Tab-separated table of C-alpha atoms (C1' of nucleotides) in Angstrom:
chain	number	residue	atom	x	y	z
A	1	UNK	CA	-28.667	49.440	-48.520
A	2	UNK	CA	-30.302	48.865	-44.932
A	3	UNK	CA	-33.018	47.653	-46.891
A	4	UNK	CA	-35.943	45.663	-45.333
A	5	UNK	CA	-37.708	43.575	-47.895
A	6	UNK	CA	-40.681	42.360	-46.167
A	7	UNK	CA	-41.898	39.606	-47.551
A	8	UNK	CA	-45.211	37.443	-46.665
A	9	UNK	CA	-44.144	35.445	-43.663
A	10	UNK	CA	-40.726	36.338	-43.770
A	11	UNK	CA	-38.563	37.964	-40.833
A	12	UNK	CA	-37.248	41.412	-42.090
A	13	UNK	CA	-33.775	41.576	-43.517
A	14	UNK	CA	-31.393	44.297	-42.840
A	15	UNK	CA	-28.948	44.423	-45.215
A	16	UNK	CA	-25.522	46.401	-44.183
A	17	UNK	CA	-24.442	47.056	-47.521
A	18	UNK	CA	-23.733	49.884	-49.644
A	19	UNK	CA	-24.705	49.659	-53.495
A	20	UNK	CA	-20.708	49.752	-53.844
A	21	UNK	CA	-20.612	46.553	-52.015
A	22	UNK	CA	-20.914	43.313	-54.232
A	23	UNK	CA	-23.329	40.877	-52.932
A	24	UNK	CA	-23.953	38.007	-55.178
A	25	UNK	CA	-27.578	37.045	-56.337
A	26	UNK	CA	-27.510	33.684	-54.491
A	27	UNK	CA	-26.343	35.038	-51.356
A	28	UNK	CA	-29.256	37.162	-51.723
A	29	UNK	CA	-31.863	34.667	-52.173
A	30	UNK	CA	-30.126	32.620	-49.225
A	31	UNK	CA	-30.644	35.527	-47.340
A	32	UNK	CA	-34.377	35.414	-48.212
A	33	UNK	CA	-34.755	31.390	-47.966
A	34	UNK	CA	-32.981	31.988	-44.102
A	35	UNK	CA	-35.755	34.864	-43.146
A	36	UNK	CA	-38.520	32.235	-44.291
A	37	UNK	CA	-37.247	29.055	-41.604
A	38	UNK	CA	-39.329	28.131	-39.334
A	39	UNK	CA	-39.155	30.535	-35.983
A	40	UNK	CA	-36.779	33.158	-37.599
A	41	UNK	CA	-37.737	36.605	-36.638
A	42	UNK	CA	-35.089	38.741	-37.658
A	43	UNK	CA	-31.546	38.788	-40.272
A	44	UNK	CA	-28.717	41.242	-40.671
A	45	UNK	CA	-26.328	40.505	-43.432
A	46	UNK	CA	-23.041	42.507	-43.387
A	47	UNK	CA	-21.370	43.391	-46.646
A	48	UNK	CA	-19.046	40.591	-46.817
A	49	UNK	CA	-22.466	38.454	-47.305
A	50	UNK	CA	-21.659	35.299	-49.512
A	51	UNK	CA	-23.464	32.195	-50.745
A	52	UNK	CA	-22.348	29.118	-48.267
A	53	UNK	CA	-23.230	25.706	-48.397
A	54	UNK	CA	-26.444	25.702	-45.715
A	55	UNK	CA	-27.130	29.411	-46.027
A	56	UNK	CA	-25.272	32.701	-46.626
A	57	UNK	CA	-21.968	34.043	-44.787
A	58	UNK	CA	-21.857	36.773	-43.103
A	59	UNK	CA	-25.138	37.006	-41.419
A	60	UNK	CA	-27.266	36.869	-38.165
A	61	UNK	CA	-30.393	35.224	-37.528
A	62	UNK	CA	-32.571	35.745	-34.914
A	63	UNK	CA	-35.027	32.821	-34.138
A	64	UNK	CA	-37.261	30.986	-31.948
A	65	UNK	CA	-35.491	27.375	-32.439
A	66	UNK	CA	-31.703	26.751	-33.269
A	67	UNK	CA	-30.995	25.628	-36.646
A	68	UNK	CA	-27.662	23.918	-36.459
A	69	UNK	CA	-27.587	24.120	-39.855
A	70	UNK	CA	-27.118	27.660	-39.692
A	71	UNK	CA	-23.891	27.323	-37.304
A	72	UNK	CA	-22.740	25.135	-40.254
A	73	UNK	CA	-19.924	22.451	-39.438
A	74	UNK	CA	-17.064	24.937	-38.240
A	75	UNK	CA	-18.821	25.416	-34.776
A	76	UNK	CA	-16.577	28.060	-32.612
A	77	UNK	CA	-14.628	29.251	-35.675
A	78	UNK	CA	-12.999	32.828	-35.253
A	79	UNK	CA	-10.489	35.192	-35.000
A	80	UNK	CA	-7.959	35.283	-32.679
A	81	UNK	CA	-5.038	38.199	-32.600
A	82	UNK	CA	-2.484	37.784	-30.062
A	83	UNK	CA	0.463	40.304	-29.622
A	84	UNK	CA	4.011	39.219	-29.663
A	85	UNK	CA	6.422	40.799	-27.068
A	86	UNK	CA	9.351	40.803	-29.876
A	87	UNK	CA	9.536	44.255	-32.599
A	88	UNK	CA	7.768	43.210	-35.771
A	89	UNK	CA	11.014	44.676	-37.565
A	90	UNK	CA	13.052	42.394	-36.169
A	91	UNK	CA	11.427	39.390	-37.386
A	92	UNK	CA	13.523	37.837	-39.855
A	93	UNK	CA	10.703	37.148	-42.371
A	94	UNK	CA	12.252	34.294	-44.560
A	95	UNK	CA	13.555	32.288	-41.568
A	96	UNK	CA	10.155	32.863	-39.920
A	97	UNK	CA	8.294	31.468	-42.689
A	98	UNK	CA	10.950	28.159	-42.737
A	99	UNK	CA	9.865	27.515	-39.173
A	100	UNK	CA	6.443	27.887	-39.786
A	101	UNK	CA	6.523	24.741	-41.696
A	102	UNK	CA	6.128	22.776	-38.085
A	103	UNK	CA	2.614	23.952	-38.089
A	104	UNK	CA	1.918	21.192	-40.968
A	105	UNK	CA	2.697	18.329	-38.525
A	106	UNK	CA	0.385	17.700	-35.767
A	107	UNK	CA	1.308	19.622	-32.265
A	108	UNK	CA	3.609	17.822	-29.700
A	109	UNK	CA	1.749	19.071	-26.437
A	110	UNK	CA	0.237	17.579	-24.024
A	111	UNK	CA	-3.401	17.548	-25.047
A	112	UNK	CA	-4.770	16.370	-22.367
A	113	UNK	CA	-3.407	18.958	-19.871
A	114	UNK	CA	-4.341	21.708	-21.711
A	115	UNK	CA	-7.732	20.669	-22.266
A	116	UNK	CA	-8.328	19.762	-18.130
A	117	UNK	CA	-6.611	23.656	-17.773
A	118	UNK	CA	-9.460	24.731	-19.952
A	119	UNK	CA	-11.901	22.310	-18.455
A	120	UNK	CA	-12.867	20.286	-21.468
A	121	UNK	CA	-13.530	16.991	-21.695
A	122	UNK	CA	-11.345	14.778	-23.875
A	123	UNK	CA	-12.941	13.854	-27.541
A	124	UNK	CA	-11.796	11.959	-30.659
A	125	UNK	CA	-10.975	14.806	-31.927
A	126	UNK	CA	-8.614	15.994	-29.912
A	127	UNK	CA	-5.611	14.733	-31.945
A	128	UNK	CA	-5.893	18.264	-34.454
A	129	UNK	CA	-5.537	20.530	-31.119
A	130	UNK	CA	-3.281	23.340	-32.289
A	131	UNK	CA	-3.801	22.827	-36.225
A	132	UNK	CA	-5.033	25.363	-38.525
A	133	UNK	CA	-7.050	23.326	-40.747
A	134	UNK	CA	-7.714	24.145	-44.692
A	135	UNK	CA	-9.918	26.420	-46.839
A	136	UNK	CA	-9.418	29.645	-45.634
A	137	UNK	CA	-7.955	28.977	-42.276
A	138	UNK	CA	-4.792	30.954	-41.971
A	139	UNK	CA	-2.208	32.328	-38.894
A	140	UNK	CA	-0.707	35.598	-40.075
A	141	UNK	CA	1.702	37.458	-38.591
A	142	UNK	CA	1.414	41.179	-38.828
A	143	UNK	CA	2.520	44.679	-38.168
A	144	UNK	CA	0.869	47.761	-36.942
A	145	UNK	CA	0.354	49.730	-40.227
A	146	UNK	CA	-1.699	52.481	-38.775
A	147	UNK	CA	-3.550	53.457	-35.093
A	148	UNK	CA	-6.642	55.815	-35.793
A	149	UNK	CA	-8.251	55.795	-32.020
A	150	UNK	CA	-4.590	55.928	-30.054
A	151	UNK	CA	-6.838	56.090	-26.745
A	152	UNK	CA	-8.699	53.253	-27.607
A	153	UNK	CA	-5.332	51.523	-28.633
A	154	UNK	CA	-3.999	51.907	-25.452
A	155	UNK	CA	-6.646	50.585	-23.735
A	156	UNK	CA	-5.838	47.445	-24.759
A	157	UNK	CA	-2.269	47.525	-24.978
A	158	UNK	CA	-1.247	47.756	-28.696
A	159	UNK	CA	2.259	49.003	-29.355
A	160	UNK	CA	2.820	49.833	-32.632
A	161	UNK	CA	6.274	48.282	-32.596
A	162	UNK	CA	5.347	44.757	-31.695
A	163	UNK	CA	4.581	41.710	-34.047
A	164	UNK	CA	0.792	40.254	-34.153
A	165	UNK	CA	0.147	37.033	-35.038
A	166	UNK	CA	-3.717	36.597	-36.205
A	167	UNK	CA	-5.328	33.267	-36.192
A	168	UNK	CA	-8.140	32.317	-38.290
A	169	UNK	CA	-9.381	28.595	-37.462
A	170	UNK	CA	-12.056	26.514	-35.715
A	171	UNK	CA	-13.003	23.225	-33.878
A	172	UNK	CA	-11.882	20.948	-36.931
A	173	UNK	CA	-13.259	17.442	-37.206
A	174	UNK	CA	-15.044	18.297	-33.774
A	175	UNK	CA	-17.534	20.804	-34.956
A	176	UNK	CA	-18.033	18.428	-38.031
A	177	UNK	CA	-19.399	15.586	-36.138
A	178	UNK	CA	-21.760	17.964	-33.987
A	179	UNK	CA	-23.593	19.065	-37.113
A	180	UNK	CA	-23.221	16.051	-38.553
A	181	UNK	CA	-25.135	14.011	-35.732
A	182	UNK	CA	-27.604	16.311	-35.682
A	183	UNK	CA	-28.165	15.868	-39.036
A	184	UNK	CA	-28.433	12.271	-39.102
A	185	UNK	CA	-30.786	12.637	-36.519
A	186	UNK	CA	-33.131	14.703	-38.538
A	187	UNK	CA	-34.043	17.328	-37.029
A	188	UNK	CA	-34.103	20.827	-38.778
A	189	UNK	CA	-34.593	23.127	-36.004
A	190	UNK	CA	-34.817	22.366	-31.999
A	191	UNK	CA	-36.306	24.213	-29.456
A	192	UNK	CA	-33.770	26.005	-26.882
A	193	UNK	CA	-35.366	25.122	-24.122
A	194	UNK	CA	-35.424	21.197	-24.813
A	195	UNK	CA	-33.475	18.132	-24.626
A	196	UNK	CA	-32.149	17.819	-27.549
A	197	UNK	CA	-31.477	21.402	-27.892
A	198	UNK	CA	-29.471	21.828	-24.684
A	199	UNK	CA	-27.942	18.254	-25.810
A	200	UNK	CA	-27.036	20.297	-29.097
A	201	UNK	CA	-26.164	24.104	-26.934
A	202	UNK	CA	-23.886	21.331	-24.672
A	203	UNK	CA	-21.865	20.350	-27.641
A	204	UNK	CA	-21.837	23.459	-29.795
A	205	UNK	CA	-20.685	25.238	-26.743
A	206	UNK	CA	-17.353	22.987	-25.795
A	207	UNK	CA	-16.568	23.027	-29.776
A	208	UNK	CA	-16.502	27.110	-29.074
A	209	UNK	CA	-14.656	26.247	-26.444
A	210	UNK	CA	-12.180	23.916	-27.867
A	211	UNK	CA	-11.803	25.935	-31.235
A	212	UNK	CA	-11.002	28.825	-29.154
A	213	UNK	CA	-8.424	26.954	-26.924
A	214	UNK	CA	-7.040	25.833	-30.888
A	215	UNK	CA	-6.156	29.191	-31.873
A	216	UNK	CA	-4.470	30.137	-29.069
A	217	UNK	CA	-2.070	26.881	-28.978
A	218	UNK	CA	-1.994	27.521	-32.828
A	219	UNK	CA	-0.495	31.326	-31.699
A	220	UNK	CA	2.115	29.939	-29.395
A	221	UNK	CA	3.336	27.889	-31.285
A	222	UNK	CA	3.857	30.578	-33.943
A	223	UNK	CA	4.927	32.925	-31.389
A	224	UNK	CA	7.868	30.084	-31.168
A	225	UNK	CA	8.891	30.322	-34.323
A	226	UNK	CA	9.396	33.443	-33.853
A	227	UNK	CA	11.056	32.723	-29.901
A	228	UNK	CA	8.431	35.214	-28.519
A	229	UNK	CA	5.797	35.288	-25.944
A	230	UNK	CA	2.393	36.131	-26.602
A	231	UNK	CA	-0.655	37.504	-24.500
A	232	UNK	CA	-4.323	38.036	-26.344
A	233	UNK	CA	-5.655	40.632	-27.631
A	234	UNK	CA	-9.271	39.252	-28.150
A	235	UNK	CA	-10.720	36.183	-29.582
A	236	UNK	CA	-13.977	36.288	-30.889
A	237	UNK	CA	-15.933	33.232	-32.570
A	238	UNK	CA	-18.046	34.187	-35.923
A	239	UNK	CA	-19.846	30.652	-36.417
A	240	UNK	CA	-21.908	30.265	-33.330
A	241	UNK	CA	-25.668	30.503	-31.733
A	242	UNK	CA	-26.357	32.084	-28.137
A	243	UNK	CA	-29.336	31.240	-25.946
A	244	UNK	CA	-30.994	34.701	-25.097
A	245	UNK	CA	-33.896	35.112	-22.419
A	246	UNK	CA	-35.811	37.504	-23.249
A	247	UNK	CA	-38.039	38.027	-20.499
A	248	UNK	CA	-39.182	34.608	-20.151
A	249	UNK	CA	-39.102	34.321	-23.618
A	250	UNK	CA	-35.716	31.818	-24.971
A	251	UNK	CA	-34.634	32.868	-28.230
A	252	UNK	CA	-31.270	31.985	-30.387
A	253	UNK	CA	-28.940	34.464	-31.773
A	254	UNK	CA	-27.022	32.691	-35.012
A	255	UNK	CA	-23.922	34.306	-36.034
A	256	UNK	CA	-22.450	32.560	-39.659
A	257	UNK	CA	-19.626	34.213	-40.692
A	258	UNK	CA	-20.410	37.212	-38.453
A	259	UNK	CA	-18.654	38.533	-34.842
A	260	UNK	CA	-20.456	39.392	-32.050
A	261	UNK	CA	-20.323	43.269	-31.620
A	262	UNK	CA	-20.860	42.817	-27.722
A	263	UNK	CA	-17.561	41.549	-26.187
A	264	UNK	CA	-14.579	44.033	-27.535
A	265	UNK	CA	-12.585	44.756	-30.394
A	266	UNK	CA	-13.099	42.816	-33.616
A	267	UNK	CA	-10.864	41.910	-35.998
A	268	UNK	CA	-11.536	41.814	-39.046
A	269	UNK	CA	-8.999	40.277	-41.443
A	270	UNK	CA	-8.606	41.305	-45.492
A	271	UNK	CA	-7.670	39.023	-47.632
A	272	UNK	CA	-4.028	37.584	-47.117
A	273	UNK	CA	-2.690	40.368	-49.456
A	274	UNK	CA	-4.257	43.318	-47.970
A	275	UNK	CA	-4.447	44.873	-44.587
A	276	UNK	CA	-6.810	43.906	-41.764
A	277	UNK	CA	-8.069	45.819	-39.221
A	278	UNK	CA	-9.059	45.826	-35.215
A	279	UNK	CA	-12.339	47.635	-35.494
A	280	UNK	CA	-14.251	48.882	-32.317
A	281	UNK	CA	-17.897	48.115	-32.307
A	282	UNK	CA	-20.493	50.651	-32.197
A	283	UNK	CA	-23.257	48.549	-30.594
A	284	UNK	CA	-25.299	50.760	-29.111
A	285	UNK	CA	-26.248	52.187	-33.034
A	286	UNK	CA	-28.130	49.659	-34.237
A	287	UNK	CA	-29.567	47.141	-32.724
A	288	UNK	CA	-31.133	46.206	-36.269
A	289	UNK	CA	-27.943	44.582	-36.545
A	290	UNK	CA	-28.000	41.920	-33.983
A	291	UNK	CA	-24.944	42.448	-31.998
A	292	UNK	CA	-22.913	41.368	-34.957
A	293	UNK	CA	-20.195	42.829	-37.470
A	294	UNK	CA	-18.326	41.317	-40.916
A	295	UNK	CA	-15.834	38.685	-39.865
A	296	UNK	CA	-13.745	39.678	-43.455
A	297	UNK	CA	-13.854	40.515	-47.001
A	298	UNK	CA	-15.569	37.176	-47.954
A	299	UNK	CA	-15.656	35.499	-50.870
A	300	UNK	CA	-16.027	37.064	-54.524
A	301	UNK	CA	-15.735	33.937	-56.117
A	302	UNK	CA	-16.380	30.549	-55.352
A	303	UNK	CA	-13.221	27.625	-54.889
A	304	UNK	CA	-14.556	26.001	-57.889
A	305	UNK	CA	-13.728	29.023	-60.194
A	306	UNK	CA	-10.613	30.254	-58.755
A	307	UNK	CA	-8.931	27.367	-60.456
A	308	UNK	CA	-9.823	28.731	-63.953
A	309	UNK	CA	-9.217	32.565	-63.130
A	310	UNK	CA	-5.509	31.952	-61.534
A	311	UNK	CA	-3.148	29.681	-63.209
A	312	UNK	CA	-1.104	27.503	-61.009
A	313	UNK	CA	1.963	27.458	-63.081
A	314	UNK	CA	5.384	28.613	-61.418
A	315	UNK	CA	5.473	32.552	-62.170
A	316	UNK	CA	1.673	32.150	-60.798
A	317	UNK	CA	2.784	30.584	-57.726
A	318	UNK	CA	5.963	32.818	-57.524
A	319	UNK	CA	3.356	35.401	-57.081
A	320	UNK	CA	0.750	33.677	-55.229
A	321	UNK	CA	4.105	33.209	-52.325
A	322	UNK	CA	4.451	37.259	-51.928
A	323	UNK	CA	2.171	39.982	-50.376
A	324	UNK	CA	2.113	43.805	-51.846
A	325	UNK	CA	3.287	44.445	-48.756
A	326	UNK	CA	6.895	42.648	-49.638
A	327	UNK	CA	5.603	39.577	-46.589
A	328	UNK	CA	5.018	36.468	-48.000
A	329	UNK	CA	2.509	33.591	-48.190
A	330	UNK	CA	3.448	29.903	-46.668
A	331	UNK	CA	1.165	27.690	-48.363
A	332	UNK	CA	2.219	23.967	-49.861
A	333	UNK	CA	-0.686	23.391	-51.471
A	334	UNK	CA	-0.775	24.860	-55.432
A	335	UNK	CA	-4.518	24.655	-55.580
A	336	UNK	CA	-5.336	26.421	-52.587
A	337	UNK	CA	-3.346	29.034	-52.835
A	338	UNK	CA	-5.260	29.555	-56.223
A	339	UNK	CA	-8.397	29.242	-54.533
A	340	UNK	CA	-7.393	31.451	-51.691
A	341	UNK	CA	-6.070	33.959	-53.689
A	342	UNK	CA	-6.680	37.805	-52.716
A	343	UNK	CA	-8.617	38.247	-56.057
A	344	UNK	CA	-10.768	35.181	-55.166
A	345	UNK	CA	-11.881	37.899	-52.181
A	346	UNK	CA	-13.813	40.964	-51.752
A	347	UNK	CA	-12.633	44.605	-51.325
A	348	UNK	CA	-11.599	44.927	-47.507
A	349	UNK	CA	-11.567	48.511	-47.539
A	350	UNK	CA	-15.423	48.478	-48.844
A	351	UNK	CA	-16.582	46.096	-46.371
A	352	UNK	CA	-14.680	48.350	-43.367
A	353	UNK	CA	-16.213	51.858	-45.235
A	354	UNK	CA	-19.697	49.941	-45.566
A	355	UNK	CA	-19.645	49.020	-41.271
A	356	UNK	CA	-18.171	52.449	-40.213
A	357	UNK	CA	-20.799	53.942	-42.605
A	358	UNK	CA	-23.725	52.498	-41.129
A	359	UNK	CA	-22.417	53.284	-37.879
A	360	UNK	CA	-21.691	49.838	-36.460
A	361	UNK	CA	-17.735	50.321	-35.943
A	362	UNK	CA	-14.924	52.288	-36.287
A	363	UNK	CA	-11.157	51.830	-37.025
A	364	UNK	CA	-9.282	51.535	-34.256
A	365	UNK	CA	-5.622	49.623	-35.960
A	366	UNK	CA	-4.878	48.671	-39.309
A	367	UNK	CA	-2.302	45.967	-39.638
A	368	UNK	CA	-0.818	44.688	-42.600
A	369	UNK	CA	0.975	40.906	-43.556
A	370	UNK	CA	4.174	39.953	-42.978
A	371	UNK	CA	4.002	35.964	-43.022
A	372	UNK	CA	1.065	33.802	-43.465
A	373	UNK	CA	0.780	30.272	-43.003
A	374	UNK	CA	-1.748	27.749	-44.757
A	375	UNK	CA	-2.024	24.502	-44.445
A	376	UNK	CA	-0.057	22.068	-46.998
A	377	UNK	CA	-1.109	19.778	-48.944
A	378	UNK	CA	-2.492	16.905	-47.261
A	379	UNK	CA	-0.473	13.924	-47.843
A	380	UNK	CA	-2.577	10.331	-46.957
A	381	UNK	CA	-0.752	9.496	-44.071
A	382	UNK	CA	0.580	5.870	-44.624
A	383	UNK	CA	0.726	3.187	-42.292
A	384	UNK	CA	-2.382	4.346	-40.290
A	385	UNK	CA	-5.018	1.155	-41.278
A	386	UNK	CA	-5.720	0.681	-37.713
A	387	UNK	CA	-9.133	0.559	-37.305
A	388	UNK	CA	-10.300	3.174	-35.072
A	389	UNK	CA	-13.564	3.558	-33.571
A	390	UNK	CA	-15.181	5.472	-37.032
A	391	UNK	CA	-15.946	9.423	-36.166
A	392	UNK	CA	-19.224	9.039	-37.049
A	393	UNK	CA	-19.639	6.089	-34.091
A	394	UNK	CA	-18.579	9.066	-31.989
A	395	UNK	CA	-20.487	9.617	-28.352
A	396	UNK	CA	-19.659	12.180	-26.170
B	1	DA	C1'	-15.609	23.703	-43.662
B	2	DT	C1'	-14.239	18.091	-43.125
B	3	DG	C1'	-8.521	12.575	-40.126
B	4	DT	C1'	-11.556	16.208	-47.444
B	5	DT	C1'	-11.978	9.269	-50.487
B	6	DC	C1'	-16.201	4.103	-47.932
DNA sequence: ATGTTC
């Protein structure tokens, strides 16, 4: 708990986790093999740390170069709540949730509009604009269960009568291609201050862009299903790296499967069968932290396993469709669902106590599910042989 | 996480 293991040549880890908090070994020694890159100089793992493919979740790292490996492939992915200017209670769940279904087939805007309004350039990629995208990508609606800080509420608007919708995605196949080019090319770790790294800032930083400009087309177009306009509440990234001067000196602030604690609320989603919550960051209260909270419960148990511990038979998926909280869960693929299920995740309500504990945030909202959508199954789309210029030909 | 299987 806050512990500092300081090992020879290592960065020091702060760990912001309770012994109630279950962090698995291999996160752990991820969290040690991450301290030991090249250039690292500090890590704070939150307690909804979890093994990930190129390093744990639910970290910050602290470093002299920019390991795009740490970013991982989901470069901009985050959290987006927006509030809906129709009464949660008068949301007709089950027709909500038949609606929703439009969210499997690709958005009918006009990309290229929306993306000049946002001044991005256009990219291959731009095709999935304003779709969730699998694993545990999700758009939720919710309603105001409880407000703890009414003052701080206010401040930013929330009404505990309205509907939320909260949007968990990223930049899709973008993001992808940025890691994966710079993995092709090589290189492990680039300096900030050099061409290739300001090639690689250039690219991360219009997939943060873009993934950001996803979510909130992905929140109209729930807020259509429900016929109801939306306006932000805050958006906030949790796979990203930031350029930071200090004083002469560049360094790069990682954040994998962690918010920054810098630019407003955070929310911080449960799994889709508990509550989440709109936490307000305590920044000022440790800095040992890196400007960074928990971005969720995170996982308790990998994909792989979930398919043995929750039977996708009928009854299971009968389940597996409702939340405790009587909402229910959109989702047409059998096998994610299992793998997304809320026992595949940690406690919420541990990770929350663990944060407000060591004094890095406290409860502002809780909000709990009413509908949540996941992507489908995907179905091979026939009759698209056209050769297209491959992704991985891809130039910006 | 991924136009998830070149």
């Amino acid at each position: 708990m806050g512990t500092s293991p300081k090992v020879d040549g290592c960065a020091p880890i702060h760990v912001f986790a309770s012994s109630k908090s279950w962090i698995e070994g291999n996160a752990t020694l991820q969290l040690q093999q991450v301290a030991g890159l090249p250039g690292v100089r500090a890590v704070a793992a939150m307690p909804d740390l979890h093994p990930g493919k190129y390093g744990p979740v639910g970290c910050a790292v602290l470093s002299d170069l920019i390991h795009p490996q740490l970013v991982g492939s989901d470069i901009g992915c985050g959290m987006g709540l927006f509030q809906l200017d129709v009464a949660a209670r008068k949301l007709r769940l089950d027709q909500l949730a038949g609606r929703l279904h439009a969210l499997d087939q690709p958005w009918d805007g006009d990309t290229g509009n929306v993306l000049a309004d946002a001044g991005l350039h256009a990219t291959m990629f731009d095709a999935s604009l304003g779709s969730i995208g699998g694993g545990n990508h999700f758009c939720e609606f919710q309603a105001i269960e409880e407000i703890l800080e009414p003052d701080i509420a206010a401040e930013v608007g929330l009404d505990r009568d309205h509907a939320y919708v909260l949007v968990h995605s990223g930049s899709r196949g973008l993001g992808f291609s940025i890691l994966e080019r710079e993995m092709r090319n090589g290189q492990a770790a680039l300096d900030p201050v050099s061409e290739s790294g300001s090639a690689y800032m250039d690219a991360h930083d219009h997939a943060v862009q873009w993934a950001r400009l996803n979510r909130r087309i992905i929140a109209e177009r729930a807020a259509a299903a429900a016929r109801a306009d939306l306006r932000p509440v805050n958006d906030l990234a949790h796979n990203m790296v930031e350029r930071h001067d200090a004083g002469g000196h560049v360094m790069a602030l990682h954040r994998k499967g962690a918010a920054a604690s810098d630019r407003g609320l955070v929310p911080v989603p449960g799994s889709r069968g508990t509550l989440s919550y709109l936490v307000e960051p305590l920044t000022a209260m440790r800095t040992d932290a890196l400007a960074s909270l928990a971005h969720g419960a995170g996982r308790k148990y990998d994909r792989a396993s979930m398919h043995g511990r929750v039977r996708v038979k009928k009854s299971d998926v009968a389940r597996l469709e409702r939340n405790p909280y009587g909402g229910i869960v959109v989702c047409g693929d059998r096998g994610l669902l299992a793998e997304e299920a809320p026992e595949a995740y940690k406690n919420i309500e541990r990770v929350i106590d663990d944060i407000v504990e060591f004094g890095l945030a406290r409860v502002v909202a809780t909000f709990r599910p009413l509908v949540t959508f996941k992507k489908a199954q995907s179905s091979v789309v026939a009759g698209s042989t056209r050769r297209e210029k491959s992704w991985k030909e891809y130039r910006r």
